[in-house]
Amino acid sequence: MAAELTAHELTAQHRPTLDQALEAIRTRAYWSPHPEHPKAYGENGSLSMAEGKAAFDALLGSRLDLGQPGTDDWVGGETSPYGIELGVTYPHADVDVLLPAMRAGQRAWRDAGAETRAMVCLEILKRIADRTHEFAHAVMHTSGQAFMMAFQAGGPHAQDRGLEAVAYAYAEQVRTPDTAEWTKPQGKRDPLAMTKQFTPVPRGIALVIGCNTFPTWNGYPGLFASLATGNAVLVKPHPRAVLPLALTVQVAREVLAEAGFDPNLVALAAERPGEGIAKTLAVRPEIRIIDYTGSTAFGDWLETHARQAQVYTEKAGVNTVIVESTDDYKGMLSNLAFSLSLYSGQMCTTPQNLLIPRDGIRTEEGSKSYDEVVADLARSVDGLLGDDARANGLLGAIVNPDVKARLEAAAGLGEVALASREVGNPEFPDAVVRTPVIVKLDGARKYWEGADDEAAYMNECFGPVSFAVAVDSAGDAVELLRRTVREKGAMTVGAYTTDEVVEEAVREACLEECAQLSLNLTGGVYVNQTAAFSDFHGSGGNPAANAALCDGGFVANRFRVVEVRR
Amino acid sequence: MAAELTAHELTAQHRPTLDQALEAIRTRAYWSPHPEHPKAYGENGSLSMAEGKAAFDALLGSRLDLGQPGTDDWVGGETSPYGIELGVTYPHADVDVLLPAMRAGQRAWRDAGAETRAMVCLEILKRIADRTHEFAHAVMHTSGQAFMMAFQAGGPHAQDRGLEAVAYAYAEQVRTPDTAEWTKPQGKRDPLAMTKQFTPVPRGIALVIGCNTFPTWNGYPGLFASLATGNAVLVKPHPRAVLPLALTVQVAREVLAEAGFDPNLVALAAERPGEGIAKTLAVRPEIRIIDYTGSTAFGDWLETHARQAQVYTEKAGVNTVIVESTDDYKGMLSNLAFSLSLYSGQMCTTPQNLLIPRDGIRTEEGSKSYDEVVADLARSVDGLLGDDARANGLLGAIVNPDVKARLEAAAGLGEVALASREVGNPEFPDAVVRTPVIVKLDGARKYWEGADDEAAYMNECFGPVSFAVAVDSAGDAVELLRRTVREKGAMTVGAYTTDEVVEEAVREACLEECAQLSLNLTGGVYVNQTAAFSDFHGSGGNPAANAALCDGGFVANRFRVVEVRR
């Protein structure tokens, strides 16, 4: 077909952005082309706040026909954590028809080369960015994130992570030149001369298995890394968070077609309730790459069984913050309070275990006992969430009944330092909104002593649950940190200390156990947030995840280079 | 300990070489710092031919004490394929002592940083290069390669592949800066500012499982890639090819100690006969990386069972050459004859199946029937190997009785176009030296028709055995190529054609099945040889190997980056 978007036009428009992204991943200084403020949208083709809301409302109850081959049914049934039925239906695929159709366009996509693929990916991201306000509602009403977070994390931050993956993918592919002339001297004889062509080739079809809480943020890196390296991409969203990824697939298919490529290079695999299609797809021989975010159990299953594929998993971990000493006690408390509260702790990066010496900590206000620190932190969370409107804006809604059940059970695990409370949401009365619970545990009390403290803090309790774990010393805290990362994995580690020896011990533990460390955060950066182009999300070196977002290792095996020499 | 070699001195000496290597892997033009000619050695500290021979002779019957902790026994018993007993004994390790000792020096090695590690690796390679003549004999008398090949492939070419791995490892680690200042504007408020440190951290202990035929060439990439990325490396050589890797470990330990690092960062795991220590080591929790060259069966076992490790395997494949047409018939025949003969076909890259249309091929001498082509090729091999001295120099010795048995059985698989003959070796009368056999098979005759042609050509027959497979057409040849690569894997593919349509079909098959293609080789470059810094060895995208030598994918997951932000 004649392309409406030529490679030349796309390059003129997007190459400067790619170049900036390439520079950013090299320097890791701050950079983003995607504005974070809702008011920055509404001009130059992007939807305004009102337009985005209207576009989302128009989707409710609709059939999202993506024009996919092999569509044998229409499925859907998402209920927002805020209580509303989305009523959107999506194509259900006969994978024996869809998968072959996805391969049909791979040769042209491969032959287009790394730069054109990057430019098409950037155009997809640009059109998604223009609809950020629409995506914000889609993310909000599937993940339960509050609007502002859904807007930022589901919009510009997710787009940043997608662009970052495109930049890494592009850089990796162009490390080898397209052609080389090789001339080897042979003494007095004529030199040997060869012409060599190098072509990045895709592995096949990539499968992205989305999650409920961050469908775009966690979905985009794998999606764009695989697409930019020449693979077709099948997106299998979480059944409760289909819409944001279905819209993404829709945009990708539009752009591919306009650029003269087969839209079936990107497709959606929505499923019937209980169908469990991920397990079926994951072991299909056509599937050569899998990106997954979710439970450790299924991530481990994928790593064990999907042997025909490169498998990138982000699973569960137990995140620790060591609180040893600080010179900004209030800053520490408010920073921690925010981290525990944001999205009701439903982030893979939220701290779970706060390790605090039982003899207390040193602060610029003098020493504070363990009990004081925990009480002050509880007060700080209470203060942050005292106003219901503000609480709703930070907490969002509980994403599913399992989280609610865990939260309710947590109060029985130890002495409750801060009880969870219900927050009413006037706009969405059916939303389940809860403040975090903080439970006191004792790190020296092992399960064999008749208590189950260790059983509690050594397991992930996903949701708004934190444990204030009393430890004997800073050294014990570091040892427990080490053991937790080694056995359970961690997406994040935090520490507050003014003691250089303690800092060095924590740092060394993180280097040896391979965990990302944030030190003494007291301002507007939080341990549970990472910035694309600068911060790595996960390390890929502990049990929480086998890959990091984003580095060379995340992209280098999504394609191979075939050499033709003559 | 005080370092005898300072980082500064090492950098002054080796940084220019690293820079040239980095440039070479980027341009992929010809480059090597390691001379191929035996006479280039003997000055500037390198051993001359006579000195190398004397050094090797002095090793015979000796105990190679590497000073390793946990040595509980001395083992050895290599017999050269040329018939002599090496009589060298090596430390046998109590791995419960050795593995912990190997971890002791990892922190200092990690903290040394990517550049210092690269410089130490280059010093190791330099000292190995100085002993190339000694290594040549060690490789010759373990692999059975003829001297000149053992010298070149086991010496400069192996060193090139090691250096290439160091260059990739260094480049990958410095893609992320050591530190970054991150400043995010906040409108009218003060910007958010963070200082970030990024540290490449090793995965743990890497295991290199060596092979019999190319102990250094196949061993060095993994060894140096893992060491350069901060890991300790345990080398488990093939029981029949211990000496070249034991000497390598000895040099590495010397250099590490002189540079102030723990020599136990590199160690040898020699084994008792039948001990099968690779299986035990491969699943130890300390082992986080495995590099393996050898049989498909054990490679698959490693990929399945060594789940705690990153596993890089080079296994078996079935290499194909399509002979469709040529404008240099004699050049083609002599090039193929050399490829079939070199090291008695005991290379993972040696062509096995020659696919030739049954109606013959076009040449600049007119058309040649299938029978003529096969007969002419047989004559060409005969001519190449007619002189016993020259035959010995090309063929080397049969590496083990299995190869000899396969060679003898091959004659029963079809009509023999060229019989294997015994070649006497006056210097080593016990050497088993054999010329290759060429057997005619029919690609249209499937096993269900009462013949076993397909069973023969669709399985790897490692050794000096080639099948001249008659096919119905060029199209059939391409289809059979595709199927062979997909089902059996291939390290190399060759094709001779002057037809653009056929060339494009072969090229497309190689791009889709991910195999490295050499077209119309008629001169001094052979399908079974690749040049470091320019050619990829394997693709990592078909069943013959899950990694290529050498690319970003080979190094990117040998380390992780830990970020500390404050």
PDB file of N, CA and C in Angstrom, chain B residues 360-388:
ATOM      1  N   GLY B 360      22.200 -30.742 -12.354  1.00  0.00           N
ATOM      2  CA  GLY B 360      23.498 -30.122 -12.572  1.00  0.00           C
ATOM      3  C   GLY B 360      23.497 -28.625 -12.337  1.00  0.00           C
ATOM      4  N   ILE B 361      24.662 -28.035 -12.532  1.00  0.00           N
ATOM      5  CA  ILE B 361      24.845 -26.609 -12.227  1.00  0.00           C
ATOM      6  C   ILE B 361      25.471 -25.909 -13.426  1.00  0.00           C
ATOM      7  N   ARG B 362      25.253 -24.598 -13.503  1.00  0.00           N
ATOM      8  CA  ARG B 362      25.885 -23.780 -14.530  1.00  0.00           C
ATOM      9  C   ARG B 362      27.244 -23.279 -14.021  1.00  0.00           C
ATOM     10  N   THR B 363      28.233 -23.324 -14.911  1.00  0.00           N
ATOM     11  CA  THR B 363      29.549 -22.782 -14.556  1.00  0.00           C
ATOM     12  C   THR B 363      30.088 -22.019 -15.755  1.00  0.00           C
ATOM     13  N   GLU B 364      31.209 -21.344 -15.542  1.00  0.00           N
ATOM     14  CA  GLU B 364      31.815 -20.619 -16.670  1.00  0.00           C
ATOM     15  C   GLU B 364      32.401 -21.591 -17.686  1.00  0.00           C
ATOM     16  N   GLU B 365      32.500 -22.874 -17.313  1.00  0.00           N
ATOM     17  CA  GLU B 365      32.962 -23.911 -18.246  1.00  0.00           C
ATOM     18  C   GLU B 365      31.785 -24.650 -18.870  1.00  0.00           C
ATOM     19  N   GLY B 366      30.603 -24.114 -18.724  1.00  0.00           N
ATOM     20  CA  GLY B 366      29.418 -24.815 -19.209  1.00  0.00           C
ATOM     21  C   GLY B 366      28.757 -25.568 -18.072  1.00  0.00           C
ATOM     22  N   SER B 367      27.713 -26.319 -18.396  1.00  0.00           N
ATOM     23  CA  SER B 367      26.989 -26.966 -17.305  1.00  0.00           C
ATOM     24  C   SER B 367      27.713 -28.235 -16.876  1.00  0.00           C
ATOM     25  N   LYS B 368      27.565 -28.530 -15.594  1.00  0.00           N
ATOM     26  CA  LYS B 368      28.187 -29.718 -15.004  1.00  0.00           C
ATOM     27  C   LYS B 368      27.074 -30.516 -14.337  1.00  0.00           C
ATOM     28  N   SER B 369      27.064 -31.804 -14.606  1.00  0.00           N
ATOM     29  CA  SER B 369      26.033 -32.634 -13.996  1.00  0.00           C
ATOM     30  C   SER B 369      26.325 -32.814 -12.503  1.00  0.00           C
ATOM     31  N   TYR B 370      25.316 -33.247 -11.771  1.00  0.00           N
ATOM     32  CA  TYR B 370      25.494 -33.545 -10.349  1.00  0.00           C
ATOM     33  C   TYR B 370      26.681 -34.486 -10.163  1.00  0.00           C
ATOM     34  N   ASP B 371      26.716 -35.559 -10.987  1.00  0.00           N
ATOM     35  CA  ASP B 371      27.809 -36.532 -10.831  1.00  0.00           C
ATOM     36  C   ASP B 371      29.164 -35.893 -11.114  1.00  0.00           C
ATOM     37  N   GLU B 372      29.203 -35.033 -12.115  1.00  0.00           N
ATOM     38  CA  GLU B 372      30.475 -34.374 -12.442  1.00  0.00           C
ATOM     39  C   GLU B 372      30.932 -33.467 -11.282  1.00  0.00           C
ATOM     40  N   VAL B 373      29.986 -32.721 -10.763  1.00  0.00           N
ATOM     41  CA  VAL B 373      30.354 -31.805  -9.667  1.00  0.00           C
ATOM     42  C   VAL B 373      30.929 -32.603  -8.494  1.00  0.00           C
ATOM     43  N   VAL B 374      30.253 -33.676  -8.148  1.00  0.00           N
ATOM     44  CA  VAL B 374      30.703 -34.457  -6.997  1.00  0.00           C
ATOM     45  C   VAL B 374      32.067 -35.094  -7.301  1.00  0.00           C
ATOM     46  N   ALA B 375      32.193 -35.604  -8.510  1.00  0.00           N
ATOM     47  CA  ALA B 375      33.475 -36.223  -8.877  1.00  0.00           C
ATOM     48  C   ALA B 375      34.595 -35.191  -8.905  1.00  0.00           C
ATOM     49  N   ASP B 376      34.297 -34.021  -9.438  1.00  0.00           N
ATOM     50  CA  ASP B 376      35.324 -32.975  -9.493  1.00  0.00           C
ATOM     51  C   ASP B 376      35.717 -32.509  -8.095  1.00  0.00           C
ATOM     52  N   LEU B 377      34.721 -32.420  -7.213  1.00  0.00           N
ATOM     53  CA  LEU B 377      35.035 -32.034  -5.833  1.00  0.00           C
ATOM     54  C   LEU B 377      35.909 -33.109  -5.179  1.00  0.00           C
ATOM     55  N   ALA B 378      35.551 -34.368  -5.409  1.00  0.00           N
ATOM     56  CA  ALA B 378      36.349 -35.471  -4.859  1.00  0.00           C
ATOM     57  C   ALA B 378      37.789 -35.377  -5.374  1.00  0.00           C
ATOM     58  N   ARG B 379      37.914 -35.113  -6.677  1.00  0.00           N
ATOM     59  CA  ARG B 379      39.255 -34.967  -7.256  1.00  0.00           C
ATOM     60  C   ARG B 379      39.996 -33.787  -6.619  1.00  0.00           C
ATOM     61  N   SER B 380      39.270 -32.730  -6.375  1.00  0.00           N
ATOM     62  CA  SER B 380      39.889 -31.541  -5.792  1.00  0.00           C
ATOM     63  C   SER B 380      40.407 -31.829  -4.373  1.00  0.00           C
ATOM     64  N   VAL B 381      39.605 -32.558  -3.605  1.00  0.00           N
ATOM     65  CA  VAL B 381      40.049 -32.943  -2.256  1.00  0.00           C
ATOM     66  C   VAL B 381      41.267 -33.860  -2.365  1.00  0.00           C
ATOM     67  N   ASP B 382      41.178 -34.801  -3.274  1.00  0.00           N
ATOM     68  CA  ASP B 382      42.306 -35.716  -3.502  1.00  0.00           C
ATOM     69  C   ASP B 382      43.574 -34.958  -3.857  1.00  0.00           C
ATOM     70  N   GLY B 383      43.411 -33.996  -4.734  1.00  0.00           N
ATOM     71  CA  GLY B 383      44.570 -33.202  -5.145  1.00  0.00           C
ATOM     72  C   GLY B 383      45.156 -32.425  -3.975  1.00  0.00           C
ATOM     73  N   LEU B 384      44.280 -31.849  -3.198  1.00  0.00           N
ATOM     74  CA  LEU B 384      44.725 -31.045  -2.053  1.00  0.00           C
ATOM     75  C   LEU B 384      45.493 -31.900  -1.051  1.00  0.00           C
ATOM     76  N   LEU B 385      45.037 -33.148  -0.893  1.00  0.00           N
ATOM     77  CA  LEU B 385      45.580 -34.008   0.157  1.00  0.00           C
ATOM     78  C   LEU B 385      46.456 -35.129  -0.397  1.00  0.00           C
ATOM     79  N   GLY B 386      46.827 -35.003  -1.681  1.00  0.00           N
ATOM     80  CA  GLY B 386      47.573 -36.080  -2.318  1.00  0.00           C
ATOM     81  C   GLY B 386      48.946 -36.291  -1.704  1.00  0.00           C
ATOM     82  N   ASP B 387      49.556 -35.201  -1.317  1.00  0.00           N
ATOM     83  CA  ASP B 387      50.876 -35.277  -0.701  1.00  0.00           C
ATOM     84  C   ASP B 387      50.713 -35.465   0.809  1.00  0.00           C
ATOM     85  N   ASP B 388      51.323 -36.510   1.359  1.00  0.00           N
ATOM     86  CA  ASP B 388      51.090 -36.838   2.770  1.00  0.00           C
ATOM     87  C   ASP B 388      51.530 -35.736   3.726  1.00  0.00           C
TER      88      ASP B 388
END
